[in-house]
PDB file of C-alpha atoms in Angstrom:
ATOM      1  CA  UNK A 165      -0.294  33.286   4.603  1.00 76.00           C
ATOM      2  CA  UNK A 166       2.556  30.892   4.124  1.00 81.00           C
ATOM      3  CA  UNK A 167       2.766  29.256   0.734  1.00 89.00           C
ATOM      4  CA  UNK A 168       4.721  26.891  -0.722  1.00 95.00           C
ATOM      5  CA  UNK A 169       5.137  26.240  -5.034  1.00 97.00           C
ATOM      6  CA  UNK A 170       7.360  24.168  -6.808  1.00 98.00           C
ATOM      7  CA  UNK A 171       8.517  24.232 -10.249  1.00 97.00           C
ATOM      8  CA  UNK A 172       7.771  22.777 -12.814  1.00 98.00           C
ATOM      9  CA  UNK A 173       5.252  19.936 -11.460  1.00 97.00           C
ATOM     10  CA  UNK A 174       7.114  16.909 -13.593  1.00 98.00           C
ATOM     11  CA  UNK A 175      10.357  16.638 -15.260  1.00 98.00           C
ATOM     12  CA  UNK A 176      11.401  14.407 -17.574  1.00 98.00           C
ATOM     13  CA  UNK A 177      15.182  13.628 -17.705  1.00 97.00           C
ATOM     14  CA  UNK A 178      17.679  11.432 -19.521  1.00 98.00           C
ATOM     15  CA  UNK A 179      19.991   9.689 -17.293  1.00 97.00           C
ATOM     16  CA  UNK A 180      23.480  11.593 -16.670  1.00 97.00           C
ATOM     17  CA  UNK A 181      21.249  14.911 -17.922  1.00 97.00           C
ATOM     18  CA  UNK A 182      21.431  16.832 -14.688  1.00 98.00           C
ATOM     19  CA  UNK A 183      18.858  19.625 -13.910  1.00 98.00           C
ATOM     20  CA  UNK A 184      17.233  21.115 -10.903  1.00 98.00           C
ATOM     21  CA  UNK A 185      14.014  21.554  -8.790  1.00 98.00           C
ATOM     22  CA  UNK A 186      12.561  24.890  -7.732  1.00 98.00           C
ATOM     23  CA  UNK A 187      10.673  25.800  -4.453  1.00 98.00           C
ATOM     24  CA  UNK A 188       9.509  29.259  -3.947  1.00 97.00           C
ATOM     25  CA  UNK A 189       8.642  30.135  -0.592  1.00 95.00           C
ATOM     26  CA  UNK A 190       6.767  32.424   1.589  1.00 91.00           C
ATOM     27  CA  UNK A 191       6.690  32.049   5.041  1.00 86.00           C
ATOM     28  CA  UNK A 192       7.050  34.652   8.403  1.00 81.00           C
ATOM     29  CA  UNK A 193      10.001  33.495  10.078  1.00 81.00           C
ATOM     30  CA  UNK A 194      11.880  30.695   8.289  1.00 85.00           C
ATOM     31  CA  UNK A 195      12.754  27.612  10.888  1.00 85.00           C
ATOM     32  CA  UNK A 196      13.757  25.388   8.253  1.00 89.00           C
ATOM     33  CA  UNK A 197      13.158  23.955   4.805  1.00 94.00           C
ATOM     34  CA  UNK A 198      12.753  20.552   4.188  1.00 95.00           C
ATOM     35  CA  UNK A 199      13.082  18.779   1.056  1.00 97.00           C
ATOM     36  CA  UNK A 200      11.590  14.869   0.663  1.00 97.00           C
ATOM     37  CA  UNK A 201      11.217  12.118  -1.679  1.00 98.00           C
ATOM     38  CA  UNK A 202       8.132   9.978  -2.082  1.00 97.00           C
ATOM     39  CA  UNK A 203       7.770   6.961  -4.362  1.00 96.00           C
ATOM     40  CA  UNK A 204       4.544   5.517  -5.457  1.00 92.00           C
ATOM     41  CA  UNK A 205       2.354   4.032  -2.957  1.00 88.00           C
ATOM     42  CA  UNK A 206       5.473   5.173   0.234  1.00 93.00           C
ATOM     43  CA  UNK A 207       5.813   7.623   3.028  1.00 95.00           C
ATOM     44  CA  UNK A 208       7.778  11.201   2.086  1.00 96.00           C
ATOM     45  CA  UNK A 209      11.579   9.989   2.903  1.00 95.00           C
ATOM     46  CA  UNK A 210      13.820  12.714   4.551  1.00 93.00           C
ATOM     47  CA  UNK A 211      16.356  14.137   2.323  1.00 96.00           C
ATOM     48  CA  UNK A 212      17.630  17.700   3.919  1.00 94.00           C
ATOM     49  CA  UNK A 213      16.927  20.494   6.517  1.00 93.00           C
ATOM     50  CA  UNK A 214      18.235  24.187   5.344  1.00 94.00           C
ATOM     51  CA  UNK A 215      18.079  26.664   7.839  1.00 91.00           C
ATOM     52  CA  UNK A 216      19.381  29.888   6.451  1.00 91.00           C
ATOM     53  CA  UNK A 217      20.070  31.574   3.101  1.00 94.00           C
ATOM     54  CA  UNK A 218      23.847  30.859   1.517  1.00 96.00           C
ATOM     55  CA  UNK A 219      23.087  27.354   3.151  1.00 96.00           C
ATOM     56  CA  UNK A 220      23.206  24.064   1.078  1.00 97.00           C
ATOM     57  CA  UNK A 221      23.745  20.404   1.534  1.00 97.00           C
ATOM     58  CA  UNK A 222      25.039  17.134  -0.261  1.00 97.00           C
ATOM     59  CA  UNK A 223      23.846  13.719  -0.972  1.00 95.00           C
ATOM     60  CA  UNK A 224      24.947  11.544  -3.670  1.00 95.00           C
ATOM     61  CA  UNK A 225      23.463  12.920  -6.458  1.00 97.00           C
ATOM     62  CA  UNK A 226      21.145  15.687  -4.858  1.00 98.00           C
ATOM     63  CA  UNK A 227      22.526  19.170  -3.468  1.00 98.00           C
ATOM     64  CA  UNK A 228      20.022  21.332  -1.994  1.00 98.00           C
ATOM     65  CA  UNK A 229      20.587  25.475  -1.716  1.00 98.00           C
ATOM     66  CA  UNK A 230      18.490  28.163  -0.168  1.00 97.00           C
ATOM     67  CA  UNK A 231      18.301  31.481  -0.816  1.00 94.00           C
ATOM     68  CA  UNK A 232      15.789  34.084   1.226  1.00 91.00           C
ATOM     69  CA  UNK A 233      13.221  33.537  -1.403  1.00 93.00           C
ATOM     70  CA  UNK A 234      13.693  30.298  -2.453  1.00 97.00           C
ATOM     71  CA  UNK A 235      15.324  26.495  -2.753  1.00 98.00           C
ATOM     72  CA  UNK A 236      16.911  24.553  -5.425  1.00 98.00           C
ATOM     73  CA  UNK A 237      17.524  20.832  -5.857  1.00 98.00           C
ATOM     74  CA  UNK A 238      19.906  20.262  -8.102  1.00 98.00           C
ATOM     75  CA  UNK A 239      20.209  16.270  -9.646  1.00 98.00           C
ATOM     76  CA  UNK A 240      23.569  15.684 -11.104  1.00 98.00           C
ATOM     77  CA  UNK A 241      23.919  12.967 -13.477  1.00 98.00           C
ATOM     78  CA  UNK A 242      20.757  11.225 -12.438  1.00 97.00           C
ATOM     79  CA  UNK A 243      20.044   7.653 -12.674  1.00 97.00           C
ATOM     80  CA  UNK A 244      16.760   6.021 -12.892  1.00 97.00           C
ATOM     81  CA  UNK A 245      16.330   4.760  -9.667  1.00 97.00           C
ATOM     82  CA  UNK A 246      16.083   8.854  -8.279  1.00 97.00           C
ATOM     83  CA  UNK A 247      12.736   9.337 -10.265  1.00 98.00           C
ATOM     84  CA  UNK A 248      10.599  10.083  -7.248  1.00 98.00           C
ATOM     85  CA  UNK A 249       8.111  12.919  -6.032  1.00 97.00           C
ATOM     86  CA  UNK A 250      10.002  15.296  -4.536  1.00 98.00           C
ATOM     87  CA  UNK A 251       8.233  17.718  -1.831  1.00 98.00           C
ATOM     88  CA  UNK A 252       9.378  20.783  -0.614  1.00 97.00           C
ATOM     89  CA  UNK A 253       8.049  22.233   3.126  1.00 94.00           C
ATOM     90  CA  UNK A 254       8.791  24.801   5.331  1.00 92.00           C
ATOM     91  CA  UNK A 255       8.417  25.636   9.309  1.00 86.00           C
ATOM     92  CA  UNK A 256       7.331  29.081  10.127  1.00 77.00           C
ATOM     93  CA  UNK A 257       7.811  30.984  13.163  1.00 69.00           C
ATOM     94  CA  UNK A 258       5.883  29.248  16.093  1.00 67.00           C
ATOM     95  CA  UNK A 259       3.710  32.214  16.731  1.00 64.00           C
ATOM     96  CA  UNK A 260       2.836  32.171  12.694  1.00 61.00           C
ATOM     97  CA  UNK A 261       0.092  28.877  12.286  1.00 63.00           C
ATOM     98  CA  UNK A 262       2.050  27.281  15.329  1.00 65.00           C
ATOM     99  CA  UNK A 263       5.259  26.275  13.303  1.00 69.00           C
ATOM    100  CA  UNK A 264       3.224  23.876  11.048  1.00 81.00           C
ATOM    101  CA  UNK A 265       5.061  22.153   8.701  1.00 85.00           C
ATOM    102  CA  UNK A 266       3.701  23.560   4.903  1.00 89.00           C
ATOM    103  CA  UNK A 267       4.408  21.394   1.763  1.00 93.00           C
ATOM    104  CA  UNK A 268       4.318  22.406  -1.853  1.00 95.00           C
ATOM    105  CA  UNK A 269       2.600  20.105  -4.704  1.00 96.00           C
ATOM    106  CA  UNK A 270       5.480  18.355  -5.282  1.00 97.00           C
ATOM    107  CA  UNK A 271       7.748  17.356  -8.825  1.00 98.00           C
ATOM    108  CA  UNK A 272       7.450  14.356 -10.262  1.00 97.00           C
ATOM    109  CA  UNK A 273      10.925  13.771 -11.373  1.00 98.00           C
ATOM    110  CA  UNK A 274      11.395  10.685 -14.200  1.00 98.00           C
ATOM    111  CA  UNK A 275      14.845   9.492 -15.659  1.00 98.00           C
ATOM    112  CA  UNK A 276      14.666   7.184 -18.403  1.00 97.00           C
ATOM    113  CA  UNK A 277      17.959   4.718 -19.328  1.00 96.00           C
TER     114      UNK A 277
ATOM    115  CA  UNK B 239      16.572   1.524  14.573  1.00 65.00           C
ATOM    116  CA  UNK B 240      12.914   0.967  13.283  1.00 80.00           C
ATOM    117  CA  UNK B 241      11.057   3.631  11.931  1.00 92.00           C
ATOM    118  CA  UNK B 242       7.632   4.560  11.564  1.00 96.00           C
ATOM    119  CA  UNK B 243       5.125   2.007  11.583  1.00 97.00           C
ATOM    120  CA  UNK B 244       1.008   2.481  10.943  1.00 98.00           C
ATOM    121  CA  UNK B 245      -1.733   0.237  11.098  1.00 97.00           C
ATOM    122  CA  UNK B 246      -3.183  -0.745   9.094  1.00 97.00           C
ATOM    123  CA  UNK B 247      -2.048  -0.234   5.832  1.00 97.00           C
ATOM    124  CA  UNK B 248      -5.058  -0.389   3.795  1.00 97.00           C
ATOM    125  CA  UNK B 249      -8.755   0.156   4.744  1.00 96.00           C
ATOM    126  CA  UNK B 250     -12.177   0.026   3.094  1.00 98.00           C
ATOM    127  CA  UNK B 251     -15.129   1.749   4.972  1.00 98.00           C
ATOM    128  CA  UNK B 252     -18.406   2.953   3.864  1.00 98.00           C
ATOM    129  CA  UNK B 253     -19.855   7.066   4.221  1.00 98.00           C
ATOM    130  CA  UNK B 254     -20.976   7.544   7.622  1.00 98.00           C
ATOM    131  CA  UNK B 255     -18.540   4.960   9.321  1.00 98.00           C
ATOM    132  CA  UNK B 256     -15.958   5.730  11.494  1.00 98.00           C
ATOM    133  CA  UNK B 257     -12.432   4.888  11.627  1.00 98.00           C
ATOM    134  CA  UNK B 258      -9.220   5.224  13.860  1.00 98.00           C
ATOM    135  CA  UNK B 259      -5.556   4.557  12.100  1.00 98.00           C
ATOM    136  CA  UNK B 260      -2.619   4.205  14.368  1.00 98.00           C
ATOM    137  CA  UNK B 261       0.965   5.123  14.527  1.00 98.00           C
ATOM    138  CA  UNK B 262       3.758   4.050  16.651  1.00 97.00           C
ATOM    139  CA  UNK B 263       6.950   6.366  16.249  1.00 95.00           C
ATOM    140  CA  UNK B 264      10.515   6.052  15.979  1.00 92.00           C
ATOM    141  CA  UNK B 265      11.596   4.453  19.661  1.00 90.00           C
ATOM    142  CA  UNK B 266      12.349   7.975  21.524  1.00 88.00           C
ATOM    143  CA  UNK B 267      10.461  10.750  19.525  1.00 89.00           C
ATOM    144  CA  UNK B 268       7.495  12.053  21.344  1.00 89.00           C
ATOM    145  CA  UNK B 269       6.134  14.270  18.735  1.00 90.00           C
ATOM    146  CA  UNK B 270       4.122  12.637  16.452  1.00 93.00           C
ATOM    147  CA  UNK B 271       1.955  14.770  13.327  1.00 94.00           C
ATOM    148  CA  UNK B 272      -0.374  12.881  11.070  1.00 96.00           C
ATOM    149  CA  UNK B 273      -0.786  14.681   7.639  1.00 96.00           C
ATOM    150  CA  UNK B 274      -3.451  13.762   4.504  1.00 97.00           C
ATOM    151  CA  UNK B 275      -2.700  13.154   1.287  1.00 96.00           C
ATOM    152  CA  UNK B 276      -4.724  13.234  -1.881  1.00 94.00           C
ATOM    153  CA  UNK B 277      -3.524  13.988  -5.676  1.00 90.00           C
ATOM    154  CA  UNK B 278      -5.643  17.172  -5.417  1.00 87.00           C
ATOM    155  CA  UNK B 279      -4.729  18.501  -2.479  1.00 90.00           C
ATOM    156  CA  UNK B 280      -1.313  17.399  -1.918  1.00 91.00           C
ATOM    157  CA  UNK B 281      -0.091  17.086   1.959  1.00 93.00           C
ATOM    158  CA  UNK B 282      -1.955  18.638   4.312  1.00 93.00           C
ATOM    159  CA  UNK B 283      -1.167  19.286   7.987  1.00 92.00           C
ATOM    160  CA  UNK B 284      -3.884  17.147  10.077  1.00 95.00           C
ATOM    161  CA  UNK B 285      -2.388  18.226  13.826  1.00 91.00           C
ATOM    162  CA  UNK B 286       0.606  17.474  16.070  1.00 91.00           C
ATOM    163  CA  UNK B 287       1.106  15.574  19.230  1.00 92.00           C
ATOM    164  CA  UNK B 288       3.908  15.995  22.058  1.00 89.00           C
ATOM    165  CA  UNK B 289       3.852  14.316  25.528  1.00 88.00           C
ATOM    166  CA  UNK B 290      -0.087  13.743  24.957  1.00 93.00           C
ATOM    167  CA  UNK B 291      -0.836  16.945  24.041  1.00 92.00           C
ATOM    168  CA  UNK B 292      -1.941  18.369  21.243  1.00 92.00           C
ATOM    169  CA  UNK B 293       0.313  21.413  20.158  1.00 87.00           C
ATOM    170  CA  UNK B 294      -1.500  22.863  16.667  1.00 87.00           C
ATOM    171  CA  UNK B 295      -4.371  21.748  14.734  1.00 90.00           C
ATOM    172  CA  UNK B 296      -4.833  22.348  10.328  1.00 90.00           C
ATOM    173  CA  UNK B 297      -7.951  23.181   8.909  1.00 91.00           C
ATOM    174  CA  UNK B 298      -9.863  20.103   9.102  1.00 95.00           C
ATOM    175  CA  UNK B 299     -13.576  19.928  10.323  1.00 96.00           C
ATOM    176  CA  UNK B 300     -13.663  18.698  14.331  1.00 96.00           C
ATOM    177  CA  UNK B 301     -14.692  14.951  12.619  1.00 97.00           C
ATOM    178  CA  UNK B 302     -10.909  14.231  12.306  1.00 98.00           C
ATOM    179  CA  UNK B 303      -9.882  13.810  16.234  1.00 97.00           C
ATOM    180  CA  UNK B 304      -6.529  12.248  17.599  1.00 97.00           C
ATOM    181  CA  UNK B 305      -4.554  11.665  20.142  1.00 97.00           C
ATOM    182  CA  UNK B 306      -1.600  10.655  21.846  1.00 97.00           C
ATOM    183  CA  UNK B 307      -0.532   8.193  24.565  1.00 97.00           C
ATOM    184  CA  UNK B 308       2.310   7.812  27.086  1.00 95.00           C
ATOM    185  CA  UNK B 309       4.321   5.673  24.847  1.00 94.00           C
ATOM    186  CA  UNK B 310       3.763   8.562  22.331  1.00 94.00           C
ATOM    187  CA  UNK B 311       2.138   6.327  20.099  1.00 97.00           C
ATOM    188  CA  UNK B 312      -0.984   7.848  18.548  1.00 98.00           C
ATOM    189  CA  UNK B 313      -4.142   7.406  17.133  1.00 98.00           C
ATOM    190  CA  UNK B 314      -6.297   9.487  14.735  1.00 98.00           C
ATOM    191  CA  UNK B 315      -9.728   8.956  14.169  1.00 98.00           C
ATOM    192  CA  UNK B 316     -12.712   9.791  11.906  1.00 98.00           C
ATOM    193  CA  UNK B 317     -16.217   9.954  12.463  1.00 96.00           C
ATOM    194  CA  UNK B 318     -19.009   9.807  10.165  1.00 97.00           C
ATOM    195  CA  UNK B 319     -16.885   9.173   6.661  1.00 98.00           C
ATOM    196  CA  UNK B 320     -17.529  10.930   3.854  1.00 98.00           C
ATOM    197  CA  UNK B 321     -16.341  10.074  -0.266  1.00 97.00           C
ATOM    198  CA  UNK B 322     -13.580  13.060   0.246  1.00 96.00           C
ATOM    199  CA  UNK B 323     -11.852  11.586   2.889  1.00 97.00           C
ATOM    200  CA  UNK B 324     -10.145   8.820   0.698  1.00 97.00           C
ATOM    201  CA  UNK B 325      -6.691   9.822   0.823  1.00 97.00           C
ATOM    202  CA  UNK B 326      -2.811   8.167   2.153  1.00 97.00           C
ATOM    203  CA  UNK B 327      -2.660   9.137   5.503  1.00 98.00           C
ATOM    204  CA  UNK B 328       0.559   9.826   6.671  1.00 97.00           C
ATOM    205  CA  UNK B 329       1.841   9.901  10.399  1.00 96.00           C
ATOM    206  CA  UNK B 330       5.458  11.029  11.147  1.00 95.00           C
ATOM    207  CA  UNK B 331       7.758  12.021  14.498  1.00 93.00           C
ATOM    208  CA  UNK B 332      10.219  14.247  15.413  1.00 88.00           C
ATOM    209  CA  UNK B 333      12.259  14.003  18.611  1.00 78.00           C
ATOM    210  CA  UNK B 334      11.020  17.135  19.891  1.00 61.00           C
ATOM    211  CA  UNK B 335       8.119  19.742  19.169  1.00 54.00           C
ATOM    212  CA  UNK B 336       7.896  23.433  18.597  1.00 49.00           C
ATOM    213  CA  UNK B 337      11.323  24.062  17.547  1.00 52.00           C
ATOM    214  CA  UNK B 338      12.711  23.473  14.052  1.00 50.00           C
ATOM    215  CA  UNK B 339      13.276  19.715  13.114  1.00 75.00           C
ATOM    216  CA  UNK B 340      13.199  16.852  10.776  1.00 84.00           C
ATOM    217  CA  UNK B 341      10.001  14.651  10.596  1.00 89.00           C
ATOM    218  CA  UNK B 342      10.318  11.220   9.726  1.00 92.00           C
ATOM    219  CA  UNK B 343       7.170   9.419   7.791  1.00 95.00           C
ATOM    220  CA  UNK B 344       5.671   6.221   7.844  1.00 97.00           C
ATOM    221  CA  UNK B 345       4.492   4.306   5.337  1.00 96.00           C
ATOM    222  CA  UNK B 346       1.106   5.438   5.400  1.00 97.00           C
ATOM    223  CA  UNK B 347      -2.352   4.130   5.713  1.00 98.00           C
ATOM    224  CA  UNK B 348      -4.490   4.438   2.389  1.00 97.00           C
ATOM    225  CA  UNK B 349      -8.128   4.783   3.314  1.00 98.00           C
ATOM    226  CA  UNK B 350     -10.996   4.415   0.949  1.00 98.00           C
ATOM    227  CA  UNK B 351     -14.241   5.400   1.731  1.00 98.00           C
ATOM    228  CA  UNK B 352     -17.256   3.593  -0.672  1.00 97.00           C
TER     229      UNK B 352
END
């Protein structure tokens, strides 16, 4: 079965400490990772798709990387206005669970000034 | 462009009410997938819509029924409410179904059920 975790489930950072976000993944036919951030009370807000392993992708402060096994977000120098829930998911093959999206439990990521 | 929009945003019901929540996607998406949330659980896949049909189903008990329109905006109900359906429910749409794609989320309707 397809399965999700993320590491570790909150993180507590000093702002400009830069660290990263683990998602471990198992799924039959990979058709994209998705990473997310949700604040309090909000929808999950589209960050980055990865497709395939050696991949990875830039915004401000976040890069995301995938590997066959797993994906990292890495938070450089963060601020406190990126502590957030972020949520990993992943789209198996169509003919695996129909291609349903799958999301881990999430980190709850908090800078402090 | 506007996003995701559901109504309403908050809602108190009773056990063995129903309800129905509704989502109107991004102008031009015709998938639309509604998803639960609860701190215990985390998200969990509810179904999917595309052009009024619905393309895969989670592992929810047949009390949680949806569906979509012509405008692709959808509706999800829930019949006789029970304390564990409290949760955020989410709705989000893609352009297109059944291949690989980005889903974009709406704020959410948080339901509590007294």
């Amino acid at each position: 079965e397809d399965q999700v975790t993320q590491s570790p489930e909150a993180l507590r950072l000093q702002e400009g400490e830069s660290s990263s976000l683990n998602c471990s993944y198992t799924v039959s036919g990979l058709r994209g990772l998705f990473w997310y951030r949700q604040d309090p009370g909000k929808g999950p807000e589209f960050l980055f798709t990865l497709y395939s392993a050696g991949e990875e992708k830039e915004k401000e402060r976040l890069k995301a990387t995938l590997t066959k096994k797993e994906s990292f977000l890495h938070i450089t120098a963060p601020k406190p206005e990126d502590s957030a829930t972020y949520l990993c998911a992943v789209r198996g093959s169509i003919y695996n669970q129909g291609g349903k999206l799958i999301f881990g439990q999430g980190t709850e990521l908090s800078v402090k000034p | 462009k506007a996003g995701v929009t559901q109504t309403p945003r908050y809602l108190i019901k009773t056990r063995g009410q129903q309800v129905t929540l509704s989502c109107s996607p991004i102008s031009g998406h015709r998938s639309v997938s509604w998803y639960q949330q609860t701190p215990g659980q985390g998200l969990q896949f509810l179904f999917e819509y595309f052009s009024e049909t619905q393309r895969n189903k989670g592992n929810f008990p047949g009390r949680f029924s949806g569906r979509q329109f012509s405008n692709s905006r959808s509706e999800m109900n829930v019949s006789t409410l029970e304390l564990g359906d409290s949760a955020l429910y989410l709705c989000a749409s893609s352009g297109l179904a059944g291949i690989s794609y980005e889903q974009y989320f709406g704020p959410g309707t948080r339901l509590t059920v007294t």
